[in-house]
Coordinates of C-alpha atoms and ligand atoms in Angstrom, one line a residue:
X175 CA 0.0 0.0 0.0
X176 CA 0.9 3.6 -0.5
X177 CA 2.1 5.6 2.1
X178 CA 2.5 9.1 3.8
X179 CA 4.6 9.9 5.6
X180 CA 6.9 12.5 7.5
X181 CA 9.1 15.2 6.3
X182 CA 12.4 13.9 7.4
X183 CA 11.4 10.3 6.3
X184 CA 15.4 9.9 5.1
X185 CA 15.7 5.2 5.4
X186 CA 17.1 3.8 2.9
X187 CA 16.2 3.9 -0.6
X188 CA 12.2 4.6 -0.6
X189 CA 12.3 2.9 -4.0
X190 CA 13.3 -0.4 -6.3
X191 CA 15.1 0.6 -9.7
X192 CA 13.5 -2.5 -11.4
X193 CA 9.6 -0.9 -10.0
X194 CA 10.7 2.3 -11.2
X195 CA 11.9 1.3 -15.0
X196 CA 8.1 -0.3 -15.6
X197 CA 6.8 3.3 -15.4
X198 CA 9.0 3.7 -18.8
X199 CA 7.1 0.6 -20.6
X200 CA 5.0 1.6 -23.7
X201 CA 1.5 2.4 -23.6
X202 CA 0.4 1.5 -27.7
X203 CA -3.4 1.0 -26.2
X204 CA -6.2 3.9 -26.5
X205 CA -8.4 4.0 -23.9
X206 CA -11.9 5.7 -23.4
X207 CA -14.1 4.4 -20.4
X208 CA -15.2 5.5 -16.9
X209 CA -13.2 5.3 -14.0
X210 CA -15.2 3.0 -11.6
X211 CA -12.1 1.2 -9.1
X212 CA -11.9 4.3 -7.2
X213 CA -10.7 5.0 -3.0
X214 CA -12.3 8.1 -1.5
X215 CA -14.8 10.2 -3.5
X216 CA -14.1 13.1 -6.2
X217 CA -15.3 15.8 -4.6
X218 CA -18.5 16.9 -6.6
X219 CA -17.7 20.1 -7.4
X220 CA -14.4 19.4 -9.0
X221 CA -15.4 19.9 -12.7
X222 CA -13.2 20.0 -15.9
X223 CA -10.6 18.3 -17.7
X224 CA -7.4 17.3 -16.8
X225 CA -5.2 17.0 -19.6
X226 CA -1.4 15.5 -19.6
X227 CA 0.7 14.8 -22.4
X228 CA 4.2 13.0 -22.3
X229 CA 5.9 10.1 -24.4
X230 CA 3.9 7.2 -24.5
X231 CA 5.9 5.1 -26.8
X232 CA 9.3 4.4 -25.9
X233 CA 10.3 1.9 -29.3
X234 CA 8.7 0.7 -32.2
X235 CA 8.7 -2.8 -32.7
X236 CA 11.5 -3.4 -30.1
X237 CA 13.7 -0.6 -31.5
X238 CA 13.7 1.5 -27.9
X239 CA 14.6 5.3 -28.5
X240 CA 17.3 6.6 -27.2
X241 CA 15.2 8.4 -24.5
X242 CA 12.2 9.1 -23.0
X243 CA 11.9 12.6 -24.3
X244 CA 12.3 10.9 -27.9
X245 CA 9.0 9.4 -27.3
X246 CA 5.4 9.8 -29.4
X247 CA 3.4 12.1 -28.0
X248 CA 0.3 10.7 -26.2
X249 CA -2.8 12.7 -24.6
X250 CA -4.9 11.3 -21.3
X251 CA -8.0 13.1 -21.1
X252 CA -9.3 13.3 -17.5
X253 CA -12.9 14.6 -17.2
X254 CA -14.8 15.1 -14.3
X255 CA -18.4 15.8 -14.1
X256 CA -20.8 15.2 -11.2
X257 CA -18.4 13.5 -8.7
X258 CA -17.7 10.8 -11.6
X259 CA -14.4 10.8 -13.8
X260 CA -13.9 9.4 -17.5
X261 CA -10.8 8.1 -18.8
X262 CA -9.9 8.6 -22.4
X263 CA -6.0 8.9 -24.6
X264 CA -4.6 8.9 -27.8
X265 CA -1.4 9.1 -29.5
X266 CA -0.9 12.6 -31.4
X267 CA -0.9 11.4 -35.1
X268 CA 2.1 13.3 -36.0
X269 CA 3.1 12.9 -39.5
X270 CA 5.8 10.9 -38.1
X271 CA 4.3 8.8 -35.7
X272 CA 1.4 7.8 -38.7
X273 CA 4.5 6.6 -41.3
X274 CA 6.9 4.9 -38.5
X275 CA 3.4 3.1 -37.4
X276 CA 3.0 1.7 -40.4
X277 CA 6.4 0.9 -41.8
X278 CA 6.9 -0.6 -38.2
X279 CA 10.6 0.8 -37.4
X280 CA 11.8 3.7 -36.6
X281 CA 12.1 6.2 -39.7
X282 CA 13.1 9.6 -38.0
X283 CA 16.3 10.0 -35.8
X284 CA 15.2 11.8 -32.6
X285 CA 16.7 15.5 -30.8
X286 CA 17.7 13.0 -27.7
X287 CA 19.6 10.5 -29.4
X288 CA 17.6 7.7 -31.6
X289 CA 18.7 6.8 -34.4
X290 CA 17.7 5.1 -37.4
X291 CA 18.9 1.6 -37.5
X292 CA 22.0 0.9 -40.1
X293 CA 24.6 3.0 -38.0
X294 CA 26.1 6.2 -38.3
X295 CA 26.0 5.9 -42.3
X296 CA 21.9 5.1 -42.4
X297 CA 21.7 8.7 -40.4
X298 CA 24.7 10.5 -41.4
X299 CA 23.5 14.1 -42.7
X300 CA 20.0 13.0 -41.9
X301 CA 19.0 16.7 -40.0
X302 CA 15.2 15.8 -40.5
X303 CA 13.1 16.8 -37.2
X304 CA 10.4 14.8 -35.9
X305 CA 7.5 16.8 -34.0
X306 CA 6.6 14.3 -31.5
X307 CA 4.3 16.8 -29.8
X308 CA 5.2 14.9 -26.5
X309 CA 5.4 18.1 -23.8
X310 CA 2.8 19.9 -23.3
X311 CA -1.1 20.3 -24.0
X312 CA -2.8 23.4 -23.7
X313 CA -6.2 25.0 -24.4
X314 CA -6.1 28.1 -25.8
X315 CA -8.5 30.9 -28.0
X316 CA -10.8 27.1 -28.5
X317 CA -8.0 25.0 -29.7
X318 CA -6.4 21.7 -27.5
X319 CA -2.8 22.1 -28.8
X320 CA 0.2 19.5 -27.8
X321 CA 3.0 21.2 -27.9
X322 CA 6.9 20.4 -28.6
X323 CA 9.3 22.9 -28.9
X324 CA 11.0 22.6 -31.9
X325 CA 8.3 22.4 -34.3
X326 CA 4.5 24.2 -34.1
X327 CA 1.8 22.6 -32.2
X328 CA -0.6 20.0 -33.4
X329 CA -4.2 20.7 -32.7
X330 CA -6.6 18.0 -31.3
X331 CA -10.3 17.8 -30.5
X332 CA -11.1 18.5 -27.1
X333 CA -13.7 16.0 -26.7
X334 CA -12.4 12.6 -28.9
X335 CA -8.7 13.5 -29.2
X336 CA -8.3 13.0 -32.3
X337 CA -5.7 14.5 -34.1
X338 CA -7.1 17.7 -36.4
X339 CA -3.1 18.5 -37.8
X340 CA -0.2 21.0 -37.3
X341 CA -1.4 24.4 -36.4
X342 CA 0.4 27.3 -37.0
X343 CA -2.0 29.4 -34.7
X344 CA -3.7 31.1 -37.4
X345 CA -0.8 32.6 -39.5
X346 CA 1.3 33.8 -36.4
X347 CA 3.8 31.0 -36.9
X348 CA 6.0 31.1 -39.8
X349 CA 7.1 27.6 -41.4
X350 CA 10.1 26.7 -39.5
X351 CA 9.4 28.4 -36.2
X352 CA 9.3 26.4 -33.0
X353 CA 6.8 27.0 -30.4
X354 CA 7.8 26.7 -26.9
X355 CA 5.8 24.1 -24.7
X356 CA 5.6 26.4 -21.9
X357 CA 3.1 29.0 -22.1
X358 CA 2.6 31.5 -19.7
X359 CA -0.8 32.9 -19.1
X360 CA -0.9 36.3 -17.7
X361 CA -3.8 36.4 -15.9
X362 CA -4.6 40.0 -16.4
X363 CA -2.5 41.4 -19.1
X364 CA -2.5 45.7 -19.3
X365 CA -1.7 46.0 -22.6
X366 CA -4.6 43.4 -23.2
X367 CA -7.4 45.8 -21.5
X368 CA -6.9 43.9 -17.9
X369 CA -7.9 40.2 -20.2
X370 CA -5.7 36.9 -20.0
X371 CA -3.0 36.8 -22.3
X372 CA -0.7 34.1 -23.3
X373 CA 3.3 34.9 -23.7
X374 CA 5.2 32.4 -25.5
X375 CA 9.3 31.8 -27.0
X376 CA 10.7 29.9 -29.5
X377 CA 14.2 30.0 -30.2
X378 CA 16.5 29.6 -33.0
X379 CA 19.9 28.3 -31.6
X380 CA 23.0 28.9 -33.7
X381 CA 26.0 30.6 -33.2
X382 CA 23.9 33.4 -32.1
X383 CA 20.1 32.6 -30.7
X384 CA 17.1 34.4 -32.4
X385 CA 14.3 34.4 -29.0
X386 CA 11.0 35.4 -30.7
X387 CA 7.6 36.1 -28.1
X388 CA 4.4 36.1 -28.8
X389 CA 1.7 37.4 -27.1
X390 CA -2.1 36.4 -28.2
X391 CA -5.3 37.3 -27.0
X392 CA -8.0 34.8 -25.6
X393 CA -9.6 35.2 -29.1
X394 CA -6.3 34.0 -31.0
X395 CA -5.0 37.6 -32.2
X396 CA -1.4 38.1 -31.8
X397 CA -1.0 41.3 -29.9
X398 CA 2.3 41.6 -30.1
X399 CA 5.5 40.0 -31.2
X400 CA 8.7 40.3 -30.9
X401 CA 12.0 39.2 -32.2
X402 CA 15.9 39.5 -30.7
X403 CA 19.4 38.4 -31.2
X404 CA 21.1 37.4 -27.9
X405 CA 24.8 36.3 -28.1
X406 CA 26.2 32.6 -28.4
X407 CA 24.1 29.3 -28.2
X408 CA 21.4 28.9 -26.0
X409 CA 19.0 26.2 -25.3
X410 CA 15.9 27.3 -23.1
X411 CA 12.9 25.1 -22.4
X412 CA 11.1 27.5 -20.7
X413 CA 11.4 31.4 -19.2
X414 CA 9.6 33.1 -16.6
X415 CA 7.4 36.3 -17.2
X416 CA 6.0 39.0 -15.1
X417 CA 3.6 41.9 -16.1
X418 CA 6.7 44.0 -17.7
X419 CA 9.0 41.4 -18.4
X420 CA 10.4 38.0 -19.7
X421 CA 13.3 36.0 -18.2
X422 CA 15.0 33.9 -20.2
X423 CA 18.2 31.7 -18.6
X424 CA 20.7 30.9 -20.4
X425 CA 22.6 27.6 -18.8
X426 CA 25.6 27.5 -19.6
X427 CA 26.4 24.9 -22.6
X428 CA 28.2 24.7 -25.3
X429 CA 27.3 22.8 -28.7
X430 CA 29.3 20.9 -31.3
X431 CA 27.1 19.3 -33.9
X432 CA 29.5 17.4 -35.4
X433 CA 28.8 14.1 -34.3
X434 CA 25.2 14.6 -34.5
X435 CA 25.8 16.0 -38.3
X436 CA 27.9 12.6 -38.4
X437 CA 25.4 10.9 -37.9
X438 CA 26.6 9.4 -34.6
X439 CA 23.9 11.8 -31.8
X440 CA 21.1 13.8 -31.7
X441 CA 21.7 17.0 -31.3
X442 CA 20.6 17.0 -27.4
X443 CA 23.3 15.0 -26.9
X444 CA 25.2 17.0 -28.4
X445 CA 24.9 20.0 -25.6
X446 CA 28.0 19.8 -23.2
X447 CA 27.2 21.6 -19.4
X448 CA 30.0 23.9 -19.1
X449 CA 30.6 23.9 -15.0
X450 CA 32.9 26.8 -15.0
X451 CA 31.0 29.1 -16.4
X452 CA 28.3 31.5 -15.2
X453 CA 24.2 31.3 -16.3
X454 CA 22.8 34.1 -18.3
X455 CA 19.7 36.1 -17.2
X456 CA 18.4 37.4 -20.0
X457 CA 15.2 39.7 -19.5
X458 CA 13.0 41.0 -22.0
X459 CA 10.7 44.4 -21.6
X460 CA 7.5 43.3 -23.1
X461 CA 6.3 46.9 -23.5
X462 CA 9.0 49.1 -24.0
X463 CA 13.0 49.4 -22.5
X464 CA 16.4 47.7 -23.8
X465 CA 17.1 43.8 -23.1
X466 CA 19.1 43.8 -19.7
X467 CA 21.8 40.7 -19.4
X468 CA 23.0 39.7 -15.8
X469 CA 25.7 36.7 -14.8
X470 CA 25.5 34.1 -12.2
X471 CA 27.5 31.5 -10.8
X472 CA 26.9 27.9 -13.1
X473 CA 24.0 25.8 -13.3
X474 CA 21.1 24.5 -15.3
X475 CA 17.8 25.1 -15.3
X476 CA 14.8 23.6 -17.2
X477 CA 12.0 25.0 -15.4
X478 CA 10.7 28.2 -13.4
X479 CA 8.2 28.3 -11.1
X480 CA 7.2 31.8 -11.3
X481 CA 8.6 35.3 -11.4
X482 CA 7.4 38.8 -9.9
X483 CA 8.3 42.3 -9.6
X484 CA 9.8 43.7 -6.4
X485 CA 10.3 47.4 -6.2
X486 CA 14.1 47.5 -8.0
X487 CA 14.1 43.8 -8.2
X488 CA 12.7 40.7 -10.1
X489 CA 12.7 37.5 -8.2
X490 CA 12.3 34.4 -10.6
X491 CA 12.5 31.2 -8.2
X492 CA 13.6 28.1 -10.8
X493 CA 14.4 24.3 -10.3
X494 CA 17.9 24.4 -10.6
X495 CA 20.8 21.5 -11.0
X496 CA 24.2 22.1 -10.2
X497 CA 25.6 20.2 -13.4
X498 CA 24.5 18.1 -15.8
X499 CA 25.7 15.2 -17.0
X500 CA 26.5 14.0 -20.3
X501 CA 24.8 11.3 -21.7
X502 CA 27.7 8.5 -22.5
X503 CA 27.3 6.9 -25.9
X504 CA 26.2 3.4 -24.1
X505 CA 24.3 4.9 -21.2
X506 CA 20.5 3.5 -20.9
X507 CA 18.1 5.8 -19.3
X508 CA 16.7 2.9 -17.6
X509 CA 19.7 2.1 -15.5
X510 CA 20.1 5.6 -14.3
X511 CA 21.9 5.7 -11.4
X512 CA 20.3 8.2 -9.5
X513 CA 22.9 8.6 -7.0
X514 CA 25.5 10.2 -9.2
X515 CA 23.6 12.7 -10.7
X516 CA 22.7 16.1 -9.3
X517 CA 19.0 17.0 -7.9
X518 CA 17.3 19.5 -9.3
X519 CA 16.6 22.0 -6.2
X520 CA 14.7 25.0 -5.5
X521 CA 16.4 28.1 -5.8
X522 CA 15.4 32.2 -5.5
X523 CA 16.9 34.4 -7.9
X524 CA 16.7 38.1 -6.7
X525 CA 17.7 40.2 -9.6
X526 CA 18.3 43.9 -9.2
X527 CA 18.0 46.2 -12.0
X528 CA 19.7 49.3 -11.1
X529 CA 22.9 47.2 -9.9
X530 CA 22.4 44.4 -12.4
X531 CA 23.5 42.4 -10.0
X532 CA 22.1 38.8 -8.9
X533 CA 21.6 37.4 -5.3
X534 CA 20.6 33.7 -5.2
X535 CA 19.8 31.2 -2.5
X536 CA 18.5 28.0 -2.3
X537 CA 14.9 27.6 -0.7
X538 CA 14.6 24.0 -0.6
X539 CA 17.6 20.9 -1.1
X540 CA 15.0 18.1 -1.8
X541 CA 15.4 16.8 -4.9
X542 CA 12.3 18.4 -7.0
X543 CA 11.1 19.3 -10.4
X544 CA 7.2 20.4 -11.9
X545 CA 6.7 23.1 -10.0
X546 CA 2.9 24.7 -10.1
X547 CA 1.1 27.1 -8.2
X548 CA -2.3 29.4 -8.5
X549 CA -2.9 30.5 -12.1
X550 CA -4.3 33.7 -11.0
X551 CA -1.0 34.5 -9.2
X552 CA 1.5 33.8 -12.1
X553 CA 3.8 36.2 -12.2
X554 CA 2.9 37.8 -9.6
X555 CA 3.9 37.4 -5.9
X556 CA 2.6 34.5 -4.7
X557 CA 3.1 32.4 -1.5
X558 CA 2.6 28.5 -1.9
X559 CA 4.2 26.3 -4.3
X560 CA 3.7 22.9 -5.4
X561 CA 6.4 20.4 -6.9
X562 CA 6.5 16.7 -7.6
X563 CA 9.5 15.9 -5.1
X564 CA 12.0 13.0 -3.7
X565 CA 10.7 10.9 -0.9
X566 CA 14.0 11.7 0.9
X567 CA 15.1 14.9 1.9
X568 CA 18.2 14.7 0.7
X569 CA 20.2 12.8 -2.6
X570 CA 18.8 12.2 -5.6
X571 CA 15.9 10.1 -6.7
X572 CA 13.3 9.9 -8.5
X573 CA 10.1 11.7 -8.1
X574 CA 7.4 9.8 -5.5
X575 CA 6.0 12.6 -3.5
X576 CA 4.5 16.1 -3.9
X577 CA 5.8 18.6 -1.5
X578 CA 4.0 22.0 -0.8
X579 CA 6.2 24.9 0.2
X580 CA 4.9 28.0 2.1
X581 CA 7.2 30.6 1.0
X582 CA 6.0 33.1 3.4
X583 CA 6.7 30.8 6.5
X584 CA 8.9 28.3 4.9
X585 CA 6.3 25.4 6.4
X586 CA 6.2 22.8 4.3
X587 CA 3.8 19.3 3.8
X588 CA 4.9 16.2 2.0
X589 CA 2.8 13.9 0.7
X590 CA 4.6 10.7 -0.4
X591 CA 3.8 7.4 -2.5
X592 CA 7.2 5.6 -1.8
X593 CA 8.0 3.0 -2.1
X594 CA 6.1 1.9 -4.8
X595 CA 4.1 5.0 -6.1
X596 CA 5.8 7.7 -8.8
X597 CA 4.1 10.7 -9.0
X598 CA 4.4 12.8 -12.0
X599 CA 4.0 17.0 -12.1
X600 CA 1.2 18.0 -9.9
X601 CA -1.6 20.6 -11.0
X602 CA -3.5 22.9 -8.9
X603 CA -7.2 23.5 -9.5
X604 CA -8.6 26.2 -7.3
X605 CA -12.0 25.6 -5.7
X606 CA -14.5 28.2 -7.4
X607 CA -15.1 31.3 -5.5
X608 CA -12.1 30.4 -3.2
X609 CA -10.7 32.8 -1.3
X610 CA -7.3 31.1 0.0
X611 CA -4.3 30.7 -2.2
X612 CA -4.1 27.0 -1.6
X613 CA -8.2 26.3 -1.9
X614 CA -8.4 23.8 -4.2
X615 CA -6.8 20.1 -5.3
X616 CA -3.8 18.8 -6.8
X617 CA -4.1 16.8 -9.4
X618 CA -1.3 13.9 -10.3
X619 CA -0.5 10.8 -11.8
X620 CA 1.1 8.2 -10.0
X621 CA 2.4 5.2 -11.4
X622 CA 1.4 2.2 -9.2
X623 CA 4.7 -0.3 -10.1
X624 CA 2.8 -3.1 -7.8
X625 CA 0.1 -3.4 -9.6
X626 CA 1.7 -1.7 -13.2
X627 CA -0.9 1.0 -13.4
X628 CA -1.7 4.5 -13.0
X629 CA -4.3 6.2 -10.3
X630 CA -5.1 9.5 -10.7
X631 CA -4.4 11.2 -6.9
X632 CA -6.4 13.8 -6.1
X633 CA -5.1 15.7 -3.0
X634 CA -6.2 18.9 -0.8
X635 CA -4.0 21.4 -1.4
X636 CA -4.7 22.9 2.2
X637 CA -3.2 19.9 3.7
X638 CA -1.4 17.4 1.8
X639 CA -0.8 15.4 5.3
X640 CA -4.7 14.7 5.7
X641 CA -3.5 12.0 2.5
X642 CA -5.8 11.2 -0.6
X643 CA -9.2 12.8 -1.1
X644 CA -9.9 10.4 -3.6
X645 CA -6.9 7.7 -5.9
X646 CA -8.6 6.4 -9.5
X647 CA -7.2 3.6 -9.7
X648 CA -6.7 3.3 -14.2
X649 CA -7.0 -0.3 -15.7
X650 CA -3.3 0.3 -17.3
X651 CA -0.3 2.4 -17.0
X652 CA 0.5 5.9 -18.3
X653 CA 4.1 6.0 -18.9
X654 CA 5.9 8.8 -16.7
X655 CA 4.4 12.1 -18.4
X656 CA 5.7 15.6 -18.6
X657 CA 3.3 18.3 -18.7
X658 CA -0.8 19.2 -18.8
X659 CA -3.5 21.5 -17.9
X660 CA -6.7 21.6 -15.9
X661 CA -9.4 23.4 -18.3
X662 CA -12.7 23.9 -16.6
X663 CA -15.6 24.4 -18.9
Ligands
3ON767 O1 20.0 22.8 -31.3 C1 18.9 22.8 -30.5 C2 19.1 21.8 -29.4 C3 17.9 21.1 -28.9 C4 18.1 20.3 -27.7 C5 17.8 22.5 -31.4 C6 16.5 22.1 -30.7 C7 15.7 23.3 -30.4 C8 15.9 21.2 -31.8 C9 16.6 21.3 -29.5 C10 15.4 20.6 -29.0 C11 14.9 20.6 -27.8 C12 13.8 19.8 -27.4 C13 12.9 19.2 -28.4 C14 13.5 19.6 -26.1 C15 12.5 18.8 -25.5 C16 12.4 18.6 -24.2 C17 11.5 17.7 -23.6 C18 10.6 16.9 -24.4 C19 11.4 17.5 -22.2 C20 12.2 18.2 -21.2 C21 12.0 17.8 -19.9 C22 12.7 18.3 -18.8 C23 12.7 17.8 -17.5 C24 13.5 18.5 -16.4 C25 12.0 16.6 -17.1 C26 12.1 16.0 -16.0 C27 11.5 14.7 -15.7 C28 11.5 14.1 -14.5 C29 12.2 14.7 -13.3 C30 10.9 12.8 -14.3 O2 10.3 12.1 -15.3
FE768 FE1 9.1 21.2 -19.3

């Protein structure tokens, strides 16, 4: 059975590596049914959809990819109306997920390392990208897009899932132009009359990176776009935004794409962590102002919680690793040795714009990535956070609990499926008409290795230690996901 338990909980290893690996087995089935094996009750008036995406194949025909985020992009659908919830997925028919299907191998080398099979030769000079929308699903001006960042979204219905095709947003993306998978909603956008507005990137790494934002109306209009140069190569994943500003970091990496030319890597692997020297801040005006650049001492980030102004200052808090590692040309994924890798952490960045100098310090040393907090308080200053997190305080592991920090009092609440539950990125739905911050549920995924299947945890985000409100038990597995929204209707 899964368990809760206490915050200093440090035993032994709160997991098996063998449990763990299953989470990475294929999904190739489609699903539509309603839940009925379910603990606890869904709280009646939780209503809307919870959507995930994330890779749900992990080989074709016994060819495994490289890695996980090589994998086809697969949508869960979780509705819940009236107290009851309705399971449905489907695999995003990407043009190249439709032609490896049918030829039954893999055609398409991937950013993370798969190749073709035939060697180097059979993918030498192959520079052919495969959207494998696998990140992110968002809904947006009254489309369900699944988004992957190097290559425009593909828009889904909202009700069957079923794949409509690429979407370029109505003419605002160009052929060619990514579109990051992390959108930031602005809640209540100035320039847009006081109305939500969502802020995206993409990038164009080369010697020097093109960062292009978008900003676009709840009815689809692009209100305003911008394009800049910033010096040397920089791969972001996502960036932080507040009501006057973007923040991009720039980790420091460098990239040769010789052996991924070669035909040898994919071009992730291609992205060396360079230890000794300092992260770039860049931030953005999105009204009006110059682009201000500021150092820091070395590490990587991939995600940011959230961002606000502060008089002088902007404070961006962001999951950040000290290094990281290079994937070794006969490294599996699956035998990840958790122990010698660095945890992603919580960390405060305290920018200050008159000195352009940065202060940082690090809030929380449990390993922890996914953060999420109120929707109506992004960007703005905001007190409780929510992260998928190790079971042990300290080391490196992978993800089994979901911790809540107070960053007003620094309290925090774990809520933990070790030893044999995973939990993947937790979403916070506020209660309607709520008041509190932290009135509402959190929403996650947890893969169940006992039994090789996925629940859908719903917890109270007042008090995770109170344990479920209500576990869904699925009648299969949902390999470990990456990103989704809650839409309510
Ligand atoms: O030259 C550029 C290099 C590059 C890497 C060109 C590029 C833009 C094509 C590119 C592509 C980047 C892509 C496609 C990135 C996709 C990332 C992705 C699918 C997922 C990232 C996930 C990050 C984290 C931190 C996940 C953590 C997961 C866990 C802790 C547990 O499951
Ligand atoms: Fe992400």
């Amino acid at each position: 059975n899964l368990i809760s338990t206490s915050l200093n909980s440090s035993d032994s290893l709160s997991y098996d590596l063998q449990a763990w690996q299953k989470g990475y087995l294929s999904q190739p089935n489609e699903y539509d049914y309603w839940i009925d094996d379910i603990e606890g009750e869904i709280p009646p008036e939780l209503e809307g959809t919870l959507y995930r995406n994330g890779p749900g194949l992990l080989e074709i025909n016994g060819q495994a990819f490289r890695h996980p985020f090589d994998g086809d992009g697969m949508i869960s659908a979780i509705r819940f109306t009236n107290g009851r919830a309705h399971y449905c997925n489907r695999f995003v028919r990407t043009q190249g997920y439709v032609e490896e299907q049918k030829a039954g191998k893999i055609l398409y080398r991937g950013v993370f390392g798969t190749q073709k099979p035939g060697g180097w030769l059979a993918n030498f000079m192959d520079l052919r990208i495969k959207n494998i929308a696998n990140t992110q699903v968002i809904y947006w001006a009254g489309k369900l897009l699944a988004l992957w960042e190097a290559a425009q979204p593909y828009r889904l219905d909202p009700h069957t899932l079923e794949t409509i095709g690429i979407d370029d947003l109505d003419g605002i993306l160009e052929p060619g132009d990514g579109f990051a998978a992390h959108v930031r909603i602005d809640p209540n956008c100035e320039e847009n009359g006081g109305e939500p507005c969502l802020v995206n990137f993409s990038i164009k790494p080369k010697l020097s990176t093109l960062i292009t934002i978008y900003e676009i109306s709840s009815q689809g209009k692009l209100l305003k776009k911008q394009v800049h140069s910033v010096p040397g190569f920089a791969f972001i994943h996502d960036f932080a935004m507040t009501p006057n500003y973007c923040i991009f970091f720039q980790n420091p990496v460098k990239f040769n794409p010789i052996p991924y030319l070669l035909g040898f890597s994919g071009a992730g692997e291609c992205i060396k962590f360079e230890p000794k020297e300092p992260t770039k801040i860049i931030v953005i005006p999105r009204n009006s102002g110059k682009i201000k650049y500021f150092e820091t001492s070395s590490g990587f980030v991939f995600h940011h919680a959230n961002a606000y102004e502060d008089q002088d200052r902007i404070i961006v808090d962001s999951i950040c690793y000290e290094s990281l590692p290079e994937v070794r040309p006969n490294d599996d994924y699956r035998e990840t040795d958790f122990s010698r890798l660095d945890p992603g952490q919580l960390w405060r960045f305290s920018l200050d714009l008159t000195t352009e100098k940065v202060e940082r310090e690090r809030i929380e040393s449990r390993c922890c990535e996914f953060p999420a907090l109120h929707p109506n308080l992004m960007g703005r200053p905001y007190r409780y956070l929510y992260l998928g997190a190790a079971h042990s305080p300290q080391g490196n592991a992978p993800l089994q609990a979901i911790l809540k920090l107070d960053l007003n009092t620094q309290q925090r609440q774990l809520w933990s499926a070790a030893p044999e539950g995973f939990v993947s990125e937790p979403v916070f739905v506020p209660r309607k008409n709520a008041i509190a911050e932290d009135d509402g549920w959190l929403l996650t995924v947890v893969y169940d290795s006992h039994h090789h299947r996925s629940d859908i945890v719903i917890l109270d985000s007042r008090d995770l230690t109170q344990g479920v409100i209500a576990r869904l038990h699925l009648k299969h597995h949902i390999p470990y996901g990456l990103h989704g929204t809650f839409v309510t209707p």
